[in-house]
JSON list of C-alpha atoms in Angstrom, two decimals:
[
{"chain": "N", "resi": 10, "resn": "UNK", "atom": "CA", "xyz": [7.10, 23.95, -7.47]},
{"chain": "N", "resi": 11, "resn": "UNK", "atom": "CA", "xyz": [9.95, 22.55, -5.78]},
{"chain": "N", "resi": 12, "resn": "UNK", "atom": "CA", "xyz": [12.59, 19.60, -6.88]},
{"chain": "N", "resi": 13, "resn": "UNK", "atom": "CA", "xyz": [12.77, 17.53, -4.27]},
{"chain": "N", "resi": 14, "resn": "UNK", "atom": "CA", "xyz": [10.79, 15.66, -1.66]},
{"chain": "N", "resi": 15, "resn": "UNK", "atom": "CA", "xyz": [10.07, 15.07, 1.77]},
{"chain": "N", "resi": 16, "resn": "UNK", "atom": "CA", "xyz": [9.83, 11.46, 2.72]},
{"chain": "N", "resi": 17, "resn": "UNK", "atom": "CA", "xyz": [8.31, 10.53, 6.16]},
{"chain": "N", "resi": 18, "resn": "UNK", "atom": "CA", "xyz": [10.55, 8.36, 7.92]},
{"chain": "N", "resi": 19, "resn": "UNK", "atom": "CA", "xyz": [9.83, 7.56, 11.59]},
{"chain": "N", "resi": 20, "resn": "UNK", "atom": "CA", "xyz": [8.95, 11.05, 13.22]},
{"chain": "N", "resi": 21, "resn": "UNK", "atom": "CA", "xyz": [11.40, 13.02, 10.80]},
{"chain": "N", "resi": 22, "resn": "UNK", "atom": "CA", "xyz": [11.16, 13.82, 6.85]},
{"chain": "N", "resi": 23, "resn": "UNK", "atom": "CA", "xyz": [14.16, 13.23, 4.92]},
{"chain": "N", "resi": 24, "resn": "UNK", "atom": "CA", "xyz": [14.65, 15.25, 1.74]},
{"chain": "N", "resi": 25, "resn": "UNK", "atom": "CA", "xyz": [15.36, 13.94, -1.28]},
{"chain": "N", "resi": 26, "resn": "UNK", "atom": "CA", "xyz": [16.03, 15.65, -4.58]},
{"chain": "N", "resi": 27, "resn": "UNK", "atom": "CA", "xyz": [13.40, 14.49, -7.80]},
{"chain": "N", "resi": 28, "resn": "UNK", "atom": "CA", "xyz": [15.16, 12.67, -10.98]},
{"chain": "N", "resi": 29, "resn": "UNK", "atom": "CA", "xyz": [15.97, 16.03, -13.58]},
{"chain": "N", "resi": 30, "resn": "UNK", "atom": "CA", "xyz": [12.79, 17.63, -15.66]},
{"chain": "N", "resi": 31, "resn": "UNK", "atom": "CA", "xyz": [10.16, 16.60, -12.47]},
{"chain": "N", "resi": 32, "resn": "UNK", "atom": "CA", "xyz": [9.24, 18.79, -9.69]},
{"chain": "N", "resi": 33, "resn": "UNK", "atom": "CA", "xyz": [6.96, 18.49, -6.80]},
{"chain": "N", "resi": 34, "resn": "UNK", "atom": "CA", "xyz": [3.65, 20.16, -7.53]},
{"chain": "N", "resi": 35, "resn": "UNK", "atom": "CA", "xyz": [2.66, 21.14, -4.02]},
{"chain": "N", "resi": 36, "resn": "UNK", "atom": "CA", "xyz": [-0.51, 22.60, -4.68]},
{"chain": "N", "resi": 37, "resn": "UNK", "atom": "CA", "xyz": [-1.90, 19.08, -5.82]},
{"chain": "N", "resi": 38, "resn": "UNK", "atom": "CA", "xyz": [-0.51, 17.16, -3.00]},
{"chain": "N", "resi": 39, "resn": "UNK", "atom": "CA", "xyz": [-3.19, 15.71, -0.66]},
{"chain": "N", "resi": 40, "resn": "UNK", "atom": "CA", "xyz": [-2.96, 13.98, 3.09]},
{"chain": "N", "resi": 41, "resn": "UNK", "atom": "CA", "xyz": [-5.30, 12.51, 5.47]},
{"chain": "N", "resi": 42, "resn": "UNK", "atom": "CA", "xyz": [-4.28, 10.51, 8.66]},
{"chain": "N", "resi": 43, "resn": "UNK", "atom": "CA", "xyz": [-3.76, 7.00, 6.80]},
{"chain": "N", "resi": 44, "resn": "UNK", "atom": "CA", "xyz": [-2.17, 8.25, 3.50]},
{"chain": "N", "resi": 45, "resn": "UNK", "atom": "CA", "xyz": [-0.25, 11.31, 2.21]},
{"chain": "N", "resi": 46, "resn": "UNK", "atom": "CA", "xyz": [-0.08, 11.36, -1.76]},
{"chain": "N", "resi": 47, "resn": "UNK", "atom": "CA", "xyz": [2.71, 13.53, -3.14]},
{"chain": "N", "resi": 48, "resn": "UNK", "atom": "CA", "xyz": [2.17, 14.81, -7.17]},
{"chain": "N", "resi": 49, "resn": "UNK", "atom": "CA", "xyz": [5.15, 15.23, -9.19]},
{"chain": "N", "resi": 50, "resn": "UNK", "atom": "CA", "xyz": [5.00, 16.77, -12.62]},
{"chain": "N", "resi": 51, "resn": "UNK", "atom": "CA", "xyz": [6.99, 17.72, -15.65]},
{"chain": "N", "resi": 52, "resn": "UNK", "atom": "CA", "xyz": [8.89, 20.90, -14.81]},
{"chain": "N", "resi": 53, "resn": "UNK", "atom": "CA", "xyz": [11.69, 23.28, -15.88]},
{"chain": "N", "resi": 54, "resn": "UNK", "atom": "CA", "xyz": [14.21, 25.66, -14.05]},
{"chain": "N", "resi": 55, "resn": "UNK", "atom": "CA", "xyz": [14.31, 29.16, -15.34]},
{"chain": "N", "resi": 56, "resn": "UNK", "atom": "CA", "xyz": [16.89, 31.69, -14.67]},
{"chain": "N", "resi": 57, "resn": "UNK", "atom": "CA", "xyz": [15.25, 34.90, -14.68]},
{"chain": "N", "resi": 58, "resn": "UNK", "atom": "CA", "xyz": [18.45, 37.17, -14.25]},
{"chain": "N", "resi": 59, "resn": "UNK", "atom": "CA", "xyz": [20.02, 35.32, -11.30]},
{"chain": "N", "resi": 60, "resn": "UNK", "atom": "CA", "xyz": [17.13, 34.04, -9.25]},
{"chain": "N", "resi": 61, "resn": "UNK", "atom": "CA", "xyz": [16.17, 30.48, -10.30]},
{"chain": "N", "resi": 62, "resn": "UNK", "atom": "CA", "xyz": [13.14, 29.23, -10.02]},
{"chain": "N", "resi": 63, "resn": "UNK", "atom": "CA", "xyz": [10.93, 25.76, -11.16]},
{"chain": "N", "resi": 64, "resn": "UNK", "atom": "CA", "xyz": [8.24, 26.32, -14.17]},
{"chain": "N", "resi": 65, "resn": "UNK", "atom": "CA", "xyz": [5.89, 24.00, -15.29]},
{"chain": "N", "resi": 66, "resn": "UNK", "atom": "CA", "xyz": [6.16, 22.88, -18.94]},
{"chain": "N", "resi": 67, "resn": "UNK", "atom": "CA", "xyz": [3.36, 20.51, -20.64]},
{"chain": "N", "resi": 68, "resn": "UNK", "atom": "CA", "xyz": [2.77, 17.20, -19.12]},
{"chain": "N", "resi": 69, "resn": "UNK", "atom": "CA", "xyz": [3.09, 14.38, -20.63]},
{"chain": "N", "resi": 70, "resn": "UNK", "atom": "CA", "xyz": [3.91, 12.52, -16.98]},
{"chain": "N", "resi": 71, "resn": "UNK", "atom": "CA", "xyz": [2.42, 12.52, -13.97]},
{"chain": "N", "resi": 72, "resn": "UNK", "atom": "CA", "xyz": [4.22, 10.70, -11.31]},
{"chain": "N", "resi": 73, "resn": "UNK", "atom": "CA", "xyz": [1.60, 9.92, -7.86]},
{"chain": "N", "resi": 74, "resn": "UNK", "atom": "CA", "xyz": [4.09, 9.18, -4.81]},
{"chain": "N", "resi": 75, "resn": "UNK", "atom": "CA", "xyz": [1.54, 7.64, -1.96]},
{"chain": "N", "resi": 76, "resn": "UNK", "atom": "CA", "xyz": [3.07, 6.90, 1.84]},
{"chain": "N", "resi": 77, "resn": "UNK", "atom": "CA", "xyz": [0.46, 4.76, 3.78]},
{"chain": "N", "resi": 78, "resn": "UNK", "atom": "CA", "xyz": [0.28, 4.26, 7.61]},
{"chain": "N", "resi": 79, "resn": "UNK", "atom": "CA", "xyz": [0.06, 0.49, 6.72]},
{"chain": "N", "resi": 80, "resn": "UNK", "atom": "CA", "xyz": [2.91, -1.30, 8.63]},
{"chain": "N", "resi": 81, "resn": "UNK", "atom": "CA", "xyz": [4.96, -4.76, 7.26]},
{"chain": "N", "resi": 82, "resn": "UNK", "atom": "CA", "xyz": [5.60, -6.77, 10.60]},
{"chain": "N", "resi": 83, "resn": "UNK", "atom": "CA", "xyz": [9.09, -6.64, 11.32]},
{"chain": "N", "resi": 84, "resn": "UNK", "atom": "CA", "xyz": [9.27, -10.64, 11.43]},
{"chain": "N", "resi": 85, "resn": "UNK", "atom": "CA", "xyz": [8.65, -10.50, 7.36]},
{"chain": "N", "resi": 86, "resn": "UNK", "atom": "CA", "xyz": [11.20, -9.33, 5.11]},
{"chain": "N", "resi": 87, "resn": "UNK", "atom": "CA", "xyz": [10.54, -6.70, 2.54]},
{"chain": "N", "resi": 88, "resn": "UNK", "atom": "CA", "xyz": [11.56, -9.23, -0.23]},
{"chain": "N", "resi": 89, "resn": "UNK", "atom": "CA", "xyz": [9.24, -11.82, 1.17]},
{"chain": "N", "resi": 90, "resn": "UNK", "atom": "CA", "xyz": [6.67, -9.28, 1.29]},
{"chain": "N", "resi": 91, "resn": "UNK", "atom": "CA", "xyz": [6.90, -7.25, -1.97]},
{"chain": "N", "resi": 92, "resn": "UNK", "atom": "CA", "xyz": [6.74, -10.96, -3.79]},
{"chain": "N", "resi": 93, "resn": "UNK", "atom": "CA", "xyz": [3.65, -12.51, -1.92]},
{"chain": "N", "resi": 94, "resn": "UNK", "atom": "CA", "xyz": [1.97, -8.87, -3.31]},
{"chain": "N", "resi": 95, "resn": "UNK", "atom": "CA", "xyz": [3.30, -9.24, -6.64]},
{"chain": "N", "resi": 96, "resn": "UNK", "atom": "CA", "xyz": [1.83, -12.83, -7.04]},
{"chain": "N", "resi": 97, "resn": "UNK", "atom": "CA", "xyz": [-1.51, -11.74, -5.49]},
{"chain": "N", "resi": 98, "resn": "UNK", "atom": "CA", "xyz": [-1.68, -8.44, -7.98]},
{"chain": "N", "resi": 99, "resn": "UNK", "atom": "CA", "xyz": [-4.27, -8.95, -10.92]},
{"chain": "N", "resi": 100, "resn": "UNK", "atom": "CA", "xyz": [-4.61, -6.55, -13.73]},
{"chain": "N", "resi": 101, "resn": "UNK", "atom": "CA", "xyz": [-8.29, -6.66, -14.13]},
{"chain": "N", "resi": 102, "resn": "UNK", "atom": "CA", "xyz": [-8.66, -4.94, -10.41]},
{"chain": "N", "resi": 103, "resn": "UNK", "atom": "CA", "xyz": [-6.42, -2.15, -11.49]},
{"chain": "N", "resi": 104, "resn": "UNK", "atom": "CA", "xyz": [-9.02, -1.08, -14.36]},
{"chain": "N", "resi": 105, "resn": "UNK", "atom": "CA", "xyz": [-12.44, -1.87, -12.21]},
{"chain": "N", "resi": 106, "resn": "UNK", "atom": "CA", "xyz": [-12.30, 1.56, -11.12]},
{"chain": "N", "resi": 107, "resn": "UNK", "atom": "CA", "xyz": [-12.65, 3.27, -14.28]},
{"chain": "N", "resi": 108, "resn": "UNK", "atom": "CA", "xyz": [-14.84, 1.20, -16.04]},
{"chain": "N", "resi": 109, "resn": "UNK", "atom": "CA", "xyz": [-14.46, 3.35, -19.16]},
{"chain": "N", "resi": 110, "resn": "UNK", "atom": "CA", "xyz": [-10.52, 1.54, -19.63]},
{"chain": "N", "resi": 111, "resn": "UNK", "atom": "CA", "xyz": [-9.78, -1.22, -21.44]},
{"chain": "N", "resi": 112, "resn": "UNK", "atom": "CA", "xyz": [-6.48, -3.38, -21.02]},
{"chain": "N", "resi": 113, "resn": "UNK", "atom": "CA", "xyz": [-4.27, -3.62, -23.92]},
{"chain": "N", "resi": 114, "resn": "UNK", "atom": "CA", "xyz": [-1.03, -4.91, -22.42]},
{"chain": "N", "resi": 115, "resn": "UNK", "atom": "CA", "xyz": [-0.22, -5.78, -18.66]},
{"chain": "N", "resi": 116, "resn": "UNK", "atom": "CA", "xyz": [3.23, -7.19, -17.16]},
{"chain": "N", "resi": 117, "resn": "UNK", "atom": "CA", "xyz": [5.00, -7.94, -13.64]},
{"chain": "N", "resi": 118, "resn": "UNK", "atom": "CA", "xyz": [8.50, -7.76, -12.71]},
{"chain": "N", "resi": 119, "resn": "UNK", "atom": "CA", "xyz": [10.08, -8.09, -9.29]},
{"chain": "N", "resi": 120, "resn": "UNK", "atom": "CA", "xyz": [13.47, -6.68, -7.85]},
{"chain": "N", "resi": 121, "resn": "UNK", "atom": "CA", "xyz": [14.84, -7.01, -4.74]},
{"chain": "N", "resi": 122, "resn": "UNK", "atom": "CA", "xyz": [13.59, -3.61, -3.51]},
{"chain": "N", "resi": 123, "resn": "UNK", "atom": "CA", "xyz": [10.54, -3.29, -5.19]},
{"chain": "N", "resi": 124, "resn": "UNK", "atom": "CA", "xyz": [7.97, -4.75, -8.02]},
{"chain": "N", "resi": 125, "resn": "UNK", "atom": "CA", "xyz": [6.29, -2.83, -10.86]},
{"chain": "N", "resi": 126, "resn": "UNK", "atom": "CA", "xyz": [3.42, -3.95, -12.99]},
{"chain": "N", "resi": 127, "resn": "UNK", "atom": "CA", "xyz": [3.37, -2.52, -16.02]},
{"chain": "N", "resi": 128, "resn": "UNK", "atom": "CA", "xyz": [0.30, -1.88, -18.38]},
{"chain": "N", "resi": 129, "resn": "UNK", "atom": "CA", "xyz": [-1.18, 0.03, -21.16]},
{"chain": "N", "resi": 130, "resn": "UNK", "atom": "CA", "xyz": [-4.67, 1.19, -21.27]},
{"chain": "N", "resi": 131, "resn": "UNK", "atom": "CA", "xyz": [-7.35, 2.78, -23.72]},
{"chain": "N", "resi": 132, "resn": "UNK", "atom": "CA", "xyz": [-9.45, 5.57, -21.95]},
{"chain": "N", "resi": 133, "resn": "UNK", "atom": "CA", "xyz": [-12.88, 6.02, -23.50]},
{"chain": "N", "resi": 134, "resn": "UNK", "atom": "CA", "xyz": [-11.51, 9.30, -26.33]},
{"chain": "N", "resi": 135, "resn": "UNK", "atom": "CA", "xyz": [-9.42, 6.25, -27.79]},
{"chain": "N", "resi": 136, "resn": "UNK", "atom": "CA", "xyz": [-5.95, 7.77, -25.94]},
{"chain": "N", "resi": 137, "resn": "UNK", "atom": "CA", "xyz": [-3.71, 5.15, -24.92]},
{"chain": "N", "resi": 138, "resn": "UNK", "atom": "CA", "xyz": [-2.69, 5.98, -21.44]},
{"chain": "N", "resi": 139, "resn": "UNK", "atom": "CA", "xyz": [1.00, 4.21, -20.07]},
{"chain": "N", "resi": 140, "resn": "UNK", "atom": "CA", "xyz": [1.05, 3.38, -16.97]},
{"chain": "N", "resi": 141, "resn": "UNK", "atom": "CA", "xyz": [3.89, 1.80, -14.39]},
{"chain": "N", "resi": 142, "resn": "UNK", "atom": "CA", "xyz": [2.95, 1.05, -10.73]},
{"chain": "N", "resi": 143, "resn": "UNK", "atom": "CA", "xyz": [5.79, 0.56, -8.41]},
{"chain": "N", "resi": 144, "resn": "UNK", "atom": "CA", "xyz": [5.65, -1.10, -4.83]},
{"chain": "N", "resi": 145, "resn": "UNK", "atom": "CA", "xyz": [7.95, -0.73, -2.37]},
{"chain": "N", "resi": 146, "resn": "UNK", "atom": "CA", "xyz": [8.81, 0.20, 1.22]},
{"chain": "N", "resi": 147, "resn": "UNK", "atom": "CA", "xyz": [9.74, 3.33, 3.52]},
{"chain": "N", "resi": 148, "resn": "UNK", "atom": "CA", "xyz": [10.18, 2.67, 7.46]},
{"chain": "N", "resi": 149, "resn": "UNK", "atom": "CA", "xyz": [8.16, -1.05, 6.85]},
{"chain": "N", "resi": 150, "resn": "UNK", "atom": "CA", "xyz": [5.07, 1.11, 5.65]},
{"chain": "N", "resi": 151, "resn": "UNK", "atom": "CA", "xyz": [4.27, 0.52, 1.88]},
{"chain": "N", "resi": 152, "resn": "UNK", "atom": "CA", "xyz": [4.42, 3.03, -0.07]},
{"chain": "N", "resi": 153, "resn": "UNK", "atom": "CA", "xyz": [2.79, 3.05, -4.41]},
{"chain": "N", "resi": 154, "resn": "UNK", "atom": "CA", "xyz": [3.97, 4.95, -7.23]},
{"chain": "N", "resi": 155, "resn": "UNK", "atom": "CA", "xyz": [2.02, 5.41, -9.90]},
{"chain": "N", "resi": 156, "resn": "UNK", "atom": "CA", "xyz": [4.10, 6.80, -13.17]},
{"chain": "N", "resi": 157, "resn": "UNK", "atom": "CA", "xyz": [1.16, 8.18, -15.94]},
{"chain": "N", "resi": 158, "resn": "UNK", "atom": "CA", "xyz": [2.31, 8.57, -19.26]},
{"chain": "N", "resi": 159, "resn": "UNK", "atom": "CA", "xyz": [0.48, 10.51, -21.95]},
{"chain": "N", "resi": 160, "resn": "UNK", "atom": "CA", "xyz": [2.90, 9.04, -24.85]},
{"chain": "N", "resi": 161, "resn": "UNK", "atom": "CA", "xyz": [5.45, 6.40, -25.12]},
{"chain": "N", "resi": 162, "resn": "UNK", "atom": "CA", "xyz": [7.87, 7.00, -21.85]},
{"chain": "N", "resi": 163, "resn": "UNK", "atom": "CA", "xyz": [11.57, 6.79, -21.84]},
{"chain": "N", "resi": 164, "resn": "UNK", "atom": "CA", "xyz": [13.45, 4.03, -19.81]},
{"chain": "N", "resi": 165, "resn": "UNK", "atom": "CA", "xyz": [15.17, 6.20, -19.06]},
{"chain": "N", "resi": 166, "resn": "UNK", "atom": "CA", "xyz": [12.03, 8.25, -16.86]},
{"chain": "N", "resi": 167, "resn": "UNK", "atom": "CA", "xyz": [12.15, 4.60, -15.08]},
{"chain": "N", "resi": 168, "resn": "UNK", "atom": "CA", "xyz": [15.37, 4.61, -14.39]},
{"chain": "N", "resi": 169, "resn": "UNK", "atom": "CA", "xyz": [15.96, 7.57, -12.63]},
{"chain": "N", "resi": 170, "resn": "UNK", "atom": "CA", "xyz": [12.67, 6.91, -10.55]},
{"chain": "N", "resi": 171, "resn": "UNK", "atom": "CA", "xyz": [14.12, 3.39, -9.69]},
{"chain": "N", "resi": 172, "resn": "UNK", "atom": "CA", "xyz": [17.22, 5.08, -8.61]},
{"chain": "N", "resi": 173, "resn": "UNK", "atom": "CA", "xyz": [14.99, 7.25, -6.69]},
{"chain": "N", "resi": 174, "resn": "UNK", "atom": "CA", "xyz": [13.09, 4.49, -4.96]},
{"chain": "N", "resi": 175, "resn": "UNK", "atom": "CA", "xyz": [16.21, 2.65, -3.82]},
{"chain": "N", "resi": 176, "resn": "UNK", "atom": "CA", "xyz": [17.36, 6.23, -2.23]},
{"chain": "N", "resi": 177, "resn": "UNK", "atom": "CA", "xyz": [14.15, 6.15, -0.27]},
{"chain": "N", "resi": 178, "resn": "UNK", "atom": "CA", "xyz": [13.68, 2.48, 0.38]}
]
């Protein structure tokens, strides 16, 4: 576990250090040649006599961080872009995956570097699931991040991955 990032940008990844309590959980990353998915967790430093070191500590977040190949044409401006999504995006598409959900509350919400939706859900065992997907982009490639929360977030969790995203963007 590690707390910070790599984000690709052109040939080169530029590190970037995770908002405090979250660390990269490299051993459920994944990457194939169109997409590279990035898992970030709940986590804790621990000083264990001088040598520090990143501990996991129960999750109540999971935060997906996905960098496609998929390319905005230079000619279209990310603002442009990120709002003709954000009118397009429908709720109901977002849940036909997991048939077993059921929509309890759903929102959009653009800024100028990115849009969220934002939506509760019911998973079959009755939990209610909280769940924020942002959209924004790196090098004109989009990139999604998916914040799952297992109990009421904190703005503040939003916040600092906001701040995060306009680092990146």
């Amino acid at each position: 576990m590690k707390n910070s990032i790599s984000v690709p940008v052109g040939q080169i990844k530029v590190k970037h250090k995770l908002p405090p309590g979250f660390c990269l959980d490299r051993s459920a990353n994944s990457s194939t040649g169109l997409k590279e998915t990035l898992v970030v967790t709940n986590c804790i430093e621990v000083n264990n006599g001088g040598k520090l070191y990143y501990s996991r500590r129960p999750i109540d977040t999971i935060v997906n961080i996905t960098f496609t190949q998929s390319r905005v044409p230079k000619k279209v401006s990310q603002q442009k872009y990120l709002s003709i999504v954000a009118d397009k995006m429908e709720f109901k598409k977002f849940l036909k995956a997991s048939s077993n959900k059921k929509l309890i509350y759903g929102e959009k919400k653009s800024e100028s570097k990115f849009f969220h939706i934002n939506f509760q859900r019911v998973s079959a065992s009755k939990r209610t699931e909280f769940v924020r997907k942002y959209f924004f982009l790196v090098d004109n490639k989009v990139v999604v991040m998916t914040i799952l929360s297992f109990q009421k977030p904190r703005k503040k969790t939003y916040s600092l991955f906001e701040r995060l995203i306009k680092k990146i963007s």
